[in-house]
Amino acid sequence: MIYLQLFLTFLEIGAVSFGGGYGMISLIREKVLTYGWLEEEELLNFIAVSESTPGPIAINMATFIGSSKGGILGAALATLGVVLPAFCIILLIATVIRGLLKYAGVQAFLGGIRPCVVGLILGTSATMFLSAVCHFKTIGGGFAFDWRALLIVAAVALFASLWKKWKTKKPSPILMILVSAGLGMLLYSF
Amino acid sequence: MLKKLLKLFATMFKIGAFTFGGGYAMIALLENEFVTQKKWVDKDEFLDIVAIAESTPGPIAINMATYLGYRQAGVLGSACATLGVVLPSFLIIYVISLFFDAFLSLTLVANAFRGIQACVVYLIFSAGWKMFKGLPKSAFNTVLLMITIACMVSFSIFAVKFSTVFYILISGVIGLCAYLIGLAHKKGAKK
């Protein structure tokens, strides 16, 4: 029942992803790796495509993962799943509980979630770094250092900071993805 | 009514099709469309909607579309606006997903994507770092953030299964408890 699984998984992701953009990346990663839907490398590819195409990343990721696991029906159900919680909650707020966010208790609850989400994103980037650059997943698993990947991470970081100095704003993610694509072709082909 | 629904759908479709980079990039476009040009909501209400979108779960674009759609044309308006903002993403990604594997089987493309994978790790880190800098500096935030990172990385290394959902719920409850304790203290001080 891949269809039901896709729908329920993305329903869960949609219901607890706070903070927009990469807020749901830790949960998506956990789910796709646990179910064996994607490898770490495939997940990173999907994120790159989602980032380089228009539209919210969460929707792009849901459609992409849904389509790769269950064709067009899978894509539709995963996307519906990720949209539905936000849609219902906002409708509730707009109709019945307009002042919901004004309650101090609700604010306190959200105040606890905020630093947690930032921690989850930073933690995810750390474990992804270990997995993508060192091919290290768990204690006792393999370890293979990939100097090219490390070089690319360093080059991209340097590029971003230099660009920020000259142009006074960050380069767009698409530009950085293009730069790293060029570096990847150069370093891995020869 | 039908005209309004169509207009909502078309406006959101346009925004969904042309915003790269998700949530925050979209807010600027929505403001331009709904506040400056169409004058469907005023500036203050728009800021309220942004605050609501940021504090409720789900993609910010969906939250905004649902709310703006509701304000214009009720539940049906919500549905049209949300469908409009989702559809471009859905179609584009679906078409890409059909060809992606064939595309990746080219050696040069596969090599390019190995470079891109390294870049995505950096992009996620830099998104997290930006959010970290935007977080109000308080002992509460710092401690919660550090504990989350430490737990996540060590659980992952030692292959302990602990769902992300629990982190979010537990930290929400901690936030609530901190508030209640603070409240009790204040009451105690007054007496």
mmCIF file of C-alpha atoms in Angstrom:
data_model
loop_
_atom_site.group_PDB
_atom_site.id
_atom_site.type_symbol
_atom_site.label_atom_id
_atom_site.label_comp_id
_atom_site.label_asym_id
_atom_site.label_seq_id
_atom_site.Cartn_x
_atom_site.Cartn_y
_atom_site.Cartn_z
ATOM 1 C CA MET A 1 0.000 0.000 0.000
ATOM 2 C CA ILE A 2 2.553 2.538 -1.128
ATOM 3 C CA TYR A 3 -0.202 5.059 -1.919
ATOM 4 C CA LEU A 4 -1.650 5.101 1.581
ATOM 5 C CA GLN A 5 1.853 5.186 3.047
ATOM 6 C CA LEU A 6 2.835 8.146 0.864
ATOM 7 C CA PHE A 7 -0.321 10.041 1.757
ATOM 8 C CA LEU A 8 -0.049 9.436 5.519
ATOM 9 C CA THR A 9 3.684 10.163 5.615
ATOM 10 C CA PHE A 10 3.290 13.501 3.887
ATOM 11 C CA LEU A 11 0.228 14.298 5.973
ATOM 12 C CA GLU A 12 2.435 13.904 9.050
ATOM 13 C CA ILE A 13 5.184 16.009 7.457
ATOM 14 C CA GLY A 14 2.685 18.736 6.583
ATOM 15 C CA ALA A 15 1.237 18.748 10.094
ATOM 16 C CA VAL A 16 4.466 19.277 12.039
ATOM 17 C CA SER A 17 6.692 21.248 9.673
ATOM 18 C CA PHE A 18 7.176 24.645 11.247
ATOM 19 C CA GLY A 19 9.476 27.369 10.022
ATOM 20 C CA GLY A 20 8.981 27.130 6.260
ATOM 21 C CA GLY A 21 11.492 26.165 3.587
ATOM 22 C CA TYR A 22 13.909 23.735 5.148
ATOM 23 C CA GLY A 23 11.808 23.360 8.305
ATOM 24 C CA MET A 24 10.583 19.969 7.113
ATOM 25 C CA ILE A 25 13.880 18.677 5.778
ATOM 26 C CA SER A 26 14.797 16.711 8.902
ATOM 27 C CA LEU A 27 11.455 14.899 8.958
ATOM 28 C CA ILE A 28 11.479 14.184 5.205
ATOM 29 C CA ARG A 29 15.001 12.795 5.527
ATOM 30 C CA GLU A 30 14.039 10.613 8.471
ATOM 31 C CA LYS A 31 11.000 9.201 6.630
ATOM 32 C CA VAL A 32 12.560 8.492 3.238
ATOM 33 C CA LEU A 33 15.627 6.863 4.780
ATOM 34 C CA THR A 34 13.579 4.769 7.221
ATOM 35 C CA TYR A 35 11.212 3.498 4.528
ATOM 36 C CA GLY A 36 14.113 2.987 2.134
ATOM 37 C CA TRP A 37 12.426 5.212 -0.444
ATOM 38 C CA LEU A 38 15.616 7.119 -1.244
ATOM 39 C CA GLU A 39 19.353 6.942 -0.628
ATOM 40 C CA GLU A 40 21.063 9.969 0.881
ATOM 41 C CA GLU A 41 22.498 10.927 -2.541
ATOM 42 C CA GLU A 42 19.076 10.701 -4.212
ATOM 43 C CA LEU A 43 17.554 12.822 -1.464
ATOM 44 C CA LEU A 44 20.204 15.505 -2.022
ATOM 45 C CA ASN A 45 19.514 15.388 -5.781
ATOM 46 C CA PHE A 46 15.796 15.828 -5.161
ATOM 47 C CA ILE A 47 16.433 18.773 -2.848
ATOM 48 C CA ALA A 48 18.629 20.392 -5.515
ATOM 49 C CA VAL A 49 15.896 20.016 -8.144
ATOM 50 C CA SER A 50 13.223 21.285 -5.728
ATOM 51 C CA GLU A 51 15.366 24.293 -4.958
ATOM 52 C CA SER A 52 16.006 25.071 -8.636
ATOM 53 C CA THR A 53 12.391 24.882 -9.786
ATOM 54 C CA PRO A 54 9.661 27.380 -8.911
ATOM 55 C CA GLY A 55 7.265 26.777 -6.041
ATOM 56 C CA PRO A 56 7.516 25.854 -2.354
ATOM 57 C CA ILE A 57 10.228 23.289 -1.585
ATOM 58 C CA ALA A 58 7.857 21.127 0.472
ATOM 59 C CA ILE A 59 5.430 20.777 -2.442
ATOM 60 C CA ASN A 60 8.225 20.044 -4.903
ATOM 61 C CA MET A 61 9.704 17.401 -2.607
ATOM 62 C CA ALA A 62 6.312 15.752 -2.035
ATOM 63 C CA THR A 63 5.545 15.616 -5.749
ATOM 64 C CA PHE A 64 9.023 14.324 -6.599
ATOM 65 C CA ILE A 65 9.128 11.587 -3.959
ATOM 66 C CA GLY A 66 5.495 10.640 -4.626
ATOM 67 C CA SER A 67 6.105 10.372 -8.350
ATOM 68 C CA SER A 68 9.281 8.323 -8.009
ATOM 69 C CA LYS A 69 7.575 5.844 -5.666
ATOM 70 C CA GLY A 70 4.008 5.752 -6.988
ATOM 71 C CA GLY A 71 3.735 7.466 -10.360
ATOM 72 C CA ILE A 72 1.216 10.226 -10.913
ATOM 73 C CA LEU A 73 -1.207 8.928 -8.282
ATOM 74 C CA GLY A 74 1.611 8.760 -5.746
ATOM 75 C CA ALA A 75 2.637 12.314 -6.637
ATOM 76 C CA ALA A 76 -0.936 13.579 -6.256
ATOM 77 C CA LEU A 77 -1.484 11.838 -2.912
ATOM 78 C CA ALA A 78 1.843 12.945 -1.430
ATOM 79 C CA THR A 79 1.179 16.540 -2.502
ATOM 80 C CA LEU A 80 -2.375 16.437 -1.170
ATOM 81 C CA GLY A 81 -1.025 15.047 2.107
ATOM 82 C CA VAL A 82 1.527 17.817 2.600
ATOM 83 C CA VAL A 83 -0.999 20.556 1.727
ATOM 84 C CA LEU A 84 -4.013 19.336 3.698
ATOM 85 C CA PRO A 85 -2.906 20.102 7.307
ATOM 86 C CA ALA A 86 -1.870 23.673 6.437
ATOM 87 C CA PHE A 87 -5.116 24.190 4.523
ATOM 88 C CA CYS A 88 -7.342 22.928 7.365
ATOM 89 C CA ILE A 89 -5.473 24.739 10.136
ATOM 90 C CA ILE A 90 -5.576 28.063 8.306
ATOM 91 C CA LEU A 91 -9.270 27.622 7.491
ATOM 92 C CA LEU A 92 -9.937 26.970 11.183
ATOM 93 C CA ILE A 93 -7.985 30.075 12.148
ATOM 94 C CA ALA A 94 -9.733 32.182 9.510
ATOM 95 C CA THR A 95 -13.215 31.010 10.454
ATOM 96 C CA VAL A 96 -13.529 29.903 14.061
ATOM 97 C CA ILE A 97 -10.472 30.695 16.125
ATOM 98 C CA ARG A 98 -9.256 33.995 14.744
ATOM 99 C CA GLY A 99 -7.454 34.935 17.942
ATOM 100 C CA LEU A 100 -5.727 31.570 18.396
ATOM 101 C CA LEU A 101 -2.227 32.960 18.053
ATOM 102 C CA LYS A 102 -2.891 35.733 20.559
ATOM 103 C CA TYR A 103 -3.080 33.306 23.500
ATOM 104 C CA ALA A 104 0.092 33.461 25.591
ATOM 105 C CA GLY A 105 0.101 29.672 25.948
ATOM 106 C CA VAL A 106 0.100 29.131 22.189
ATOM 107 C CA GLN A 107 2.903 31.673 21.816
ATOM 108 C CA ALA A 108 4.926 29.904 24.527
ATOM 109 C CA PHE A 109 4.449 26.562 22.753
ATOM 110 C CA LEU A 110 5.629 28.083 19.461
ATOM 111 C CA GLY A 111 8.493 29.786 21.305
ATOM 112 C CA GLY A 112 9.773 26.360 22.290
ATOM 113 C CA ILE A 113 9.408 24.972 18.787
ATOM 114 C CA ARG A 114 11.360 27.763 17.091
ATOM 115 C CA PRO A 115 14.856 27.030 18.481
ATOM 116 C CA CYS A 116 14.140 23.304 18.109
ATOM 117 C CA VAL A 117 13.455 23.660 14.373
ATOM 118 C CA VAL A 118 16.666 25.646 13.891
ATOM 119 C CA GLY A 119 18.508 22.897 15.792
ATOM 120 C CA LEU A 120 16.909 20.238 13.609
ATOM 121 C CA ILE A 121 18.011 21.969 10.416
ATOM 122 C CA LEU A 122 21.584 22.458 11.660
ATOM 123 C CA GLY A 123 21.668 18.892 12.995
ATOM 124 C CA THR A 124 20.406 17.574 9.665
ATOM 125 C CA SER A 125 23.095 19.456 7.778
ATOM 126 C CA ALA A 126 25.709 17.951 10.131
ATOM 127 C CA THR A 127 24.519 14.365 9.637
ATOM 128 C CA MET A 128 24.185 14.953 5.890
ATOM 129 C CA PHE A 129 27.742 16.261 5.853
ATOM 130 C CA LEU A 130 28.998 13.118 7.606
ATOM 131 C CA SER A 131 27.053 10.954 5.203
ATOM 132 C CA ALA A 132 27.818 12.772 1.948
ATOM 133 C CA VAL A 133 31.426 13.792 2.566
ATOM 134 C CA CYS A 134 32.697 11.021 4.854
ATOM 135 C CA HIS A 135 30.245 8.268 3.814
ATOM 136 C CA PHE A 136 29.803 7.773 7.514
ATOM 137 C CA LYS A 137 26.343 6.913 8.796
ATOM 138 C CA THR A 138 26.536 5.042 12.088
ATOM 139 C CA ILE A 139 29.213 3.729 14.429
ATOM 140 C CA GLY A 140 30.425 0.427 12.996
ATOM 141 C CA GLY A 141 29.371 1.418 9.476
ATOM 142 C CA GLY A 142 31.787 2.314 6.735
ATOM 143 C CA PHE A 143 33.920 5.433 6.576
ATOM 144 C CA ALA A 144 35.312 6.674 3.286
ATOM 145 C CA PHE A 145 36.540 10.208 3.090
ATOM 146 C CA ASP A 146 35.639 11.982 -0.165
ATOM 147 C CA TRP A 147 38.118 14.838 -0.552
ATOM 148 C CA ARG A 148 36.396 16.088 -3.707
ATOM 149 C CA ALA A 149 33.111 16.584 -1.861
ATOM 150 C CA LEU A 150 34.898 18.437 0.946
ATOM 151 C CA LEU A 151 36.667 20.614 -1.600
ATOM 152 C CA ILE A 152 33.338 21.460 -3.246
ATOM 153 C CA VAL A 153 31.682 22.339 0.083
ATOM 154 C CA ALA A 154 34.638 24.603 0.902
ATOM 155 C CA ALA A 155 34.646 26.175 -2.582
ATOM 156 C CA VAL A 156 30.908 26.846 -2.472
ATOM 157 C CA ALA A 157 31.187 28.408 1.000
ATOM 158 C CA LEU A 158 34.071 30.596 -0.186
ATOM 159 C CA PHE A 159 32.143 31.583 -3.318
ATOM 160 C CA ALA A 160 29.098 32.554 -1.227
ATOM 161 C CA SER A 161 31.108 34.714 1.161
ATOM 162 C CA LEU A 162 33.079 36.440 -1.610
ATOM 163 C CA TRP A 163 29.886 37.109 -3.572
ATOM 164 C CA LYS A 164 28.284 38.526 -0.445
ATOM 165 C CA LYS A 165 31.205 40.911 0.029
ATOM 166 C CA TRP A 166 31.155 42.185 -3.557
ATOM 167 C CA LYS A 167 27.460 42.237 -4.285
ATOM 168 C CA THR A 168 26.300 42.831 -0.681
ATOM 169 C CA LYS A 169 23.788 40.024 -0.959
ATOM 170 C CA LYS A 170 23.931 36.258 -0.989
ATOM 171 C CA PRO A 171 24.116 34.441 -4.324
ATOM 172 C CA SER A 172 20.856 32.692 -5.199
ATOM 173 C CA PRO A 173 20.727 28.960 -4.419
ATOM 174 C CA ILE A 174 20.361 28.262 -8.154
ATOM 175 C CA LEU A 175 23.610 30.055 -8.932
ATOM 176 C CA MET A 176 25.389 28.082 -6.217
ATOM 177 C CA ILE A 177 23.945 24.818 -7.525
ATOM 178 C CA LEU A 178 25.219 25.689 -11.017
ATOM 179 C CA VAL A 179 28.694 26.492 -9.673
ATOM 180 C CA SER A 180 28.821 23.200 -7.783
ATOM 181 C CA ALA A 181 27.574 21.310 -10.856
ATOM 182 C CA GLY A 182 30.521 22.714 -12.805
ATOM 183 C CA LEU A 183 32.922 21.776 -10.013
ATOM 184 C CA GLY A 184 31.429 18.279 -9.838
ATOM 185 C CA MET A 185 31.903 17.732 -13.579
ATOM 186 C CA LEU A 186 35.457 18.992 -13.353
ATOM 187 C CA LEU A 187 36.545 17.072 -10.256
ATOM 188 C CA TYR A 188 34.756 13.762 -10.728
ATOM 189 C CA SER A 189 35.311 13.390 -14.478
ATOM 190 C CA PHE A 190 39.095 13.524 -14.370
ATOM 191 C CA MET B 1 -18.332 34.956 -7.987
ATOM 192 C CA LEU B 2 -16.988 32.585 -10.616
ATOM 193 C CA LYS B 3 -14.974 35.442 -12.053
ATOM 194 C CA LYS B 4 -13.430 36.162 -8.676
ATOM 195 C CA LEU B 5 -12.540 32.503 -8.155
ATOM 196 C CA LEU B 6 -10.909 32.332 -11.558
ATOM 197 C CA LYS B 7 -8.964 35.498 -10.860
ATOM 198 C CA LEU B 8 -7.770 34.108 -7.511
ATOM 199 C CA PHE B 9 -6.729 30.886 -9.180
ATOM 200 C CA ALA B 10 -4.905 32.680 -12.006
ATOM 201 C CA THR B 11 -3.089 35.069 -9.644
ATOM 202 C CA MET B 12 -1.902 32.265 -7.390
ATOM 203 C CA PHE B 13 -0.962 30.121 -10.373
ATOM 204 C CA LYS B 14 1.240 32.923 -11.652
ATOM 205 C CA ILE B 15 2.900 33.306 -8.252
ATOM 206 C CA GLY B 16 3.397 29.553 -7.937
ATOM 207 C CA ALA B 17 4.972 29.379 -11.366
ATOM 208 C CA PHE B 18 7.452 32.217 -10.963
ATOM 209 C CA THR B 19 8.765 32.159 -7.413
ATOM 210 C CA PHE B 20 12.027 30.405 -6.891
ATOM 211 C CA GLY B 21 13.373 29.713 -3.446
ATOM 212 C CA GLY B 22 10.055 29.060 -1.713
ATOM 213 C CA GLY B 23 8.336 30.731 1.237
ATOM 214 C CA TYR B 24 10.012 34.031 1.891
ATOM 215 C CA ALA B 25 10.552 34.944 -1.752
ATOM 216 C CA MET B 26 6.855 34.354 -2.257
ATOM 217 C CA ILE B 27 5.799 36.748 0.496
ATOM 218 C CA ALA B 28 7.222 39.718 -1.425
ATOM 219 C CA LEU B 29 5.356 38.696 -4.578
ATOM 220 C CA LEU B 30 2.098 38.143 -2.724
ATOM 221 C CA GLU B 31 2.381 41.560 -1.123
ATOM 222 C CA ASN B 32 2.923 43.152 -4.503
ATOM 223 C CA GLU B 33 -0.095 41.368 -6.015
ATOM 224 C CA PHE B 34 -2.591 41.539 -3.157
ATOM 225 C CA VAL B 35 -1.697 44.752 -1.317
ATOM 226 C CA THR B 36 -0.094 47.083 -3.855
ATOM 227 C CA GLN B 37 -1.861 46.151 -7.092
ATOM 228 C CA LYS B 38 -5.223 44.526 -6.370
ATOM 229 C CA LYS B 39 -5.727 46.128 -2.928
ATOM 230 C CA TRP B 40 -7.610 43.053 -1.741
ATOM 231 C CA VAL B 41 -6.148 43.360 1.774
ATOM 232 C CA ASP B 42 -4.436 46.288 3.484
ATOM 233 C CA LYS B 43 -0.855 46.321 4.712
ATOM 234 C CA ASP B 44 -1.673 45.643 8.376
ATOM 235 C CA GLU B 45 -3.840 42.661 7.649
ATOM 236 C CA PHE B 46 -1.194 41.317 5.295
ATOM 237 C CA LEU B 47 1.418 41.458 8.069
ATOM 238 C CA ASP B 48 -1.020 39.612 10.348
ATOM 239 C CA ILE B 49 -1.418 36.919 7.713
ATOM 240 C CA VAL B 50 2.371 36.581 7.405
ATOM 241 C CA ALA B 51 2.644 36.182 11.188
ATOM 242 C CA ILE B 52 -0.036 33.484 11.134
ATOM 243 C CA ALA B 53 1.606 31.702 8.198
ATOM 244 C CA GLU B 54 4.944 31.692 9.974
ATOM 245 C CA SER B 55 3.587 30.221 13.190
ATOM 246 C CA THR B 56 1.378 27.505 11.755
ATOM 247 C CA PRO B 57 2.708 24.243 10.320
ATOM 248 C CA GLY B 58 2.984 23.633 6.597
ATOM 249 C CA PRO B 59 4.562 25.468 3.677
ATOM 250 C CA ILE B 60 4.221 29.244 4.100
ATOM 251 C CA ALA B 61 2.946 29.655 0.530
ATOM 252 C CA ILE B 62 0.049 27.281 1.225
ATOM 253 C CA ASN B 63 -0.839 29.029 4.471
ATOM 254 C CA MET B 64 -0.862 32.413 2.745
ATOM 255 C CA ALA B 65 -2.871 31.177 -0.242
ATOM 256 C CA THR B 66 -5.479 29.526 1.969
ATOM 257 C CA TYR B 67 -5.936 32.635 4.113
ATOM 258 C CA LEU B 68 -5.988 35.149 1.275
ATOM 259 C CA GLY B 69 -8.367 32.932 -0.687
ATOM 260 C CA TYR B 70 -10.718 32.679 2.288
ATOM 261 C CA ARG B 71 -10.759 36.451 2.802
ATOM 262 C CA GLN B 72 -11.702 36.963 -0.838
ATOM 263 C CA ALA B 73 -14.227 34.231 -1.499
ATOM 264 C CA GLY B 74 -14.724 31.934 1.484
ATOM 265 C CA VAL B 75 -13.877 28.247 1.598
ATOM 266 C CA LEU B 76 -14.187 27.870 -2.160
ATOM 267 C CA GLY B 77 -11.771 30.777 -2.595
ATOM 268 C CA SER B 78 -9.305 29.028 -0.265
ATOM 269 C CA ALA B 79 -9.472 25.890 -2.347
ATOM 270 C CA CYS B 80 -8.995 27.759 -5.645
ATOM 271 C CA ALA B 81 -6.080 29.815 -4.336
ATOM 272 C CA THR B 82 -4.328 26.784 -2.827
ATOM 273 C CA LEU B 83 -4.832 24.686 -5.938
ATOM 274 C CA GLY B 84 -3.500 27.555 -8.017
ATOM 275 C CA VAL B 85 -0.285 27.914 -6.037
ATOM 276 C CA VAL B 86 0.360 24.151 -5.915
ATOM 277 C CA LEU B 87 -0.404 23.234 -9.522
ATOM 278 C CA PRO B 88 2.662 24.768 -11.273
ATOM 279 C CA SER B 89 5.048 23.016 -8.863
ATOM 280 C CA PHE B 90 3.208 19.774 -9.277
ATOM 281 C CA LEU B 91 3.244 19.825 -13.079
ATOM 282 C CA ILE B 92 6.861 20.947 -13.415
ATOM 283 C CA ILE B 93 8.217 18.444 -10.917
ATOM 284 C CA TYR B 94 6.093 15.611 -12.272
ATOM 285 C CA VAL B 95 7.485 16.125 -15.785
ATOM 286 C CA ILE B 96 11.046 16.364 -14.434
ATOM 287 C CA SER B 97 10.586 13.181 -12.412
ATOM 288 C CA LEU B 98 9.709 11.276 -15.594
ATOM 289 C CA PHE B 99 13.045 12.086 -17.195
ATOM 290 C CA PHE B 100 15.266 12.457 -14.155
ATOM 291 C CA ASP B 101 16.647 8.915 -14.013
ATOM 292 C CA ALA B 102 17.464 8.871 -17.724
ATOM 293 C CA PHE B 103 19.119 12.273 -17.323
ATOM 294 C CA LEU B 104 21.198 11.037 -14.375
ATOM 295 C CA SER B 105 22.414 7.990 -16.309
ATOM 296 C CA LEU B 106 24.655 10.301 -18.344
ATOM 297 C CA THR B 107 28.072 10.152 -16.694
ATOM 298 C CA LEU B 108 28.727 13.871 -16.964
ATOM 299 C CA VAL B 109 25.345 14.689 -15.403
ATOM 300 C CA ALA B 110 25.907 12.162 -12.631
ATOM 301 C CA ASN B 111 29.248 13.822 -11.886
ATOM 302 C CA ALA B 112 27.621 17.249 -11.874
ATOM 303 C CA PHE B 113 25.076 15.973 -9.364
ATOM 304 C CA ARG B 114 27.820 14.635 -7.093
ATOM 305 C CA GLY B 115 29.054 18.201 -6.932
ATOM 306 C CA ILE B 116 25.517 19.481 -6.397
ATOM 307 C CA GLN B 117 24.979 17.054 -3.494
ATOM 308 C CA ALA B 118 27.877 18.646 -1.644
ATOM 309 C CA CYS B 119 26.408 22.082 -2.373
ATOM 310 C CA VAL B 120 22.960 21.127 -1.012
ATOM 311 C CA VAL B 121 24.535 20.167 2.318
ATOM 312 C CA TYR B 122 25.995 23.662 2.457
ATOM 313 C CA LEU B 123 22.683 25.282 1.421
ATOM 314 C CA ILE B 124 20.831 23.545 4.251
ATOM 315 C CA PHE B 125 23.517 24.535 6.724
ATOM 316 C CA SER B 126 23.405 28.147 5.585
ATOM 317 C CA ALA B 127 19.576 28.236 5.822
ATOM 318 C CA GLY B 128 19.838 26.908 9.389
ATOM 319 C CA TRP B 129 22.601 29.388 10.209
ATOM 320 C CA LYS B 130 20.520 32.298 8.937
ATOM 321 C CA MET B 131 17.582 31.195 11.112
ATOM 322 C CA PHE B 132 19.943 30.822 14.065
ATOM 323 C CA LYS B 133 21.112 34.417 13.666
ATOM 324 C CA GLY B 134 17.491 35.585 13.485
ATOM 325 C CA LEU B 135 16.604 33.806 16.715
ATOM 326 C CA PRO B 136 16.331 36.067 19.797
ATOM 327 C CA LYS B 137 19.432 35.462 21.913
ATOM 328 C CA SER B 138 18.270 34.008 25.202
ATOM 329 C CA ALA B 139 19.568 31.239 27.451
ATOM 330 C CA PHE B 140 16.358 29.291 26.815
ATOM 331 C CA ASN B 141 16.776 29.347 23.022
ATOM 332 C CA THR B 142 20.488 28.539 23.116
ATOM 333 C CA VAL B 143 20.090 25.589 25.487
ATOM 334 C CA LEU B 144 17.155 24.104 23.564
ATOM 335 C CA LEU B 145 18.990 24.519 20.266
ATOM 336 C CA MET B 146 22.197 22.905 21.547
ATOM 337 C CA ILE B 147 20.336 19.973 23.099
ATOM 338 C CA THR B 148 18.427 19.396 19.857
ATOM 339 C CA ILE B 149 21.602 19.369 17.753
ATOM 340 C CA ALA B 150 23.476 17.160 20.230
ATOM 341 C CA CYS B 151 20.627 14.631 20.482
ATOM 342 C CA MET B 152 20.052 14.552 16.757
ATOM 343 C CA VAL B 153 23.660 14.026 15.739
ATOM 344 C CA SER B 154 24.443 11.475 18.457
ATOM 345 C CA PHE B 155 21.209 9.519 17.937
ATOM 346 C CA SER B 156 21.970 9.383 14.250
ATOM 347 C CA ILE B 157 25.558 8.200 14.828
ATOM 348 C CA PHE B 158 24.470 5.513 17.297
ATOM 349 C CA ALA B 159 21.492 4.551 15.117
ATOM 350 C CA VAL B 160 18.923 5.333 17.827
ATOM 351 C CA LYS B 161 15.453 5.776 16.329
ATOM 352 C CA PHE B 162 13.824 8.927 17.658
ATOM 353 C CA SER B 163 11.326 10.683 15.438
ATOM 354 C CA THR B 164 11.682 14.344 14.536
ATOM 355 C CA VAL B 165 8.025 14.733 15.502
ATOM 356 C CA PHE B 166 8.945 14.080 19.158
ATOM 357 C CA TYR B 167 11.633 16.768 19.139
ATOM 358 C CA ILE B 168 9.072 19.293 17.940
ATOM 359 C CA LEU B 169 6.322 18.274 20.368
ATOM 360 C CA ILE B 170 8.673 17.993 23.370
ATOM 361 C CA SER B 171 10.239 21.392 22.753
ATOM 362 C CA GLY B 172 6.769 22.920 22.378
ATOM 363 C CA VAL B 173 5.763 21.457 25.745
ATOM 364 C CA ILE B 174 9.041 22.721 27.274
ATOM 365 C CA GLY B 175 8.205 26.197 25.978
ATOM 366 C CA LEU B 176 4.746 25.950 27.543
ATOM 367 C CA CYS B 177 6.148 24.711 30.876
ATOM 368 C CA ALA B 178 8.725 27.509 30.982
ATOM 369 C CA TYR B 179 5.902 29.996 30.483
ATOM 370 C CA LEU B 180 3.720 28.423 33.213
ATOM 371 C CA ILE B 181 6.621 28.310 35.681
ATOM 372 C CA GLY B 182 7.352 31.967 34.919
ATOM 373 C CA LEU B 183 3.671 32.754 35.529
ATOM 374 C CA ALA B 184 3.636 30.907 38.863
ATOM 375 C CA HIS B 185 6.758 32.780 39.940
ATOM 376 C CA LYS B 186 5.164 36.115 39.146
ATOM 377 C CA LYS B 187 2.057 35.199 41.139
ATOM 378 C CA GLY B 188 4.231 34.067 44.058
ATOM 379 C CA ALA B 189 6.141 37.358 43.970
ATOM 380 C CA LYS B 190 2.936 39.373 44.057
ATOM 381 C CA LYS B 191 1.736 37.639 47.204
#
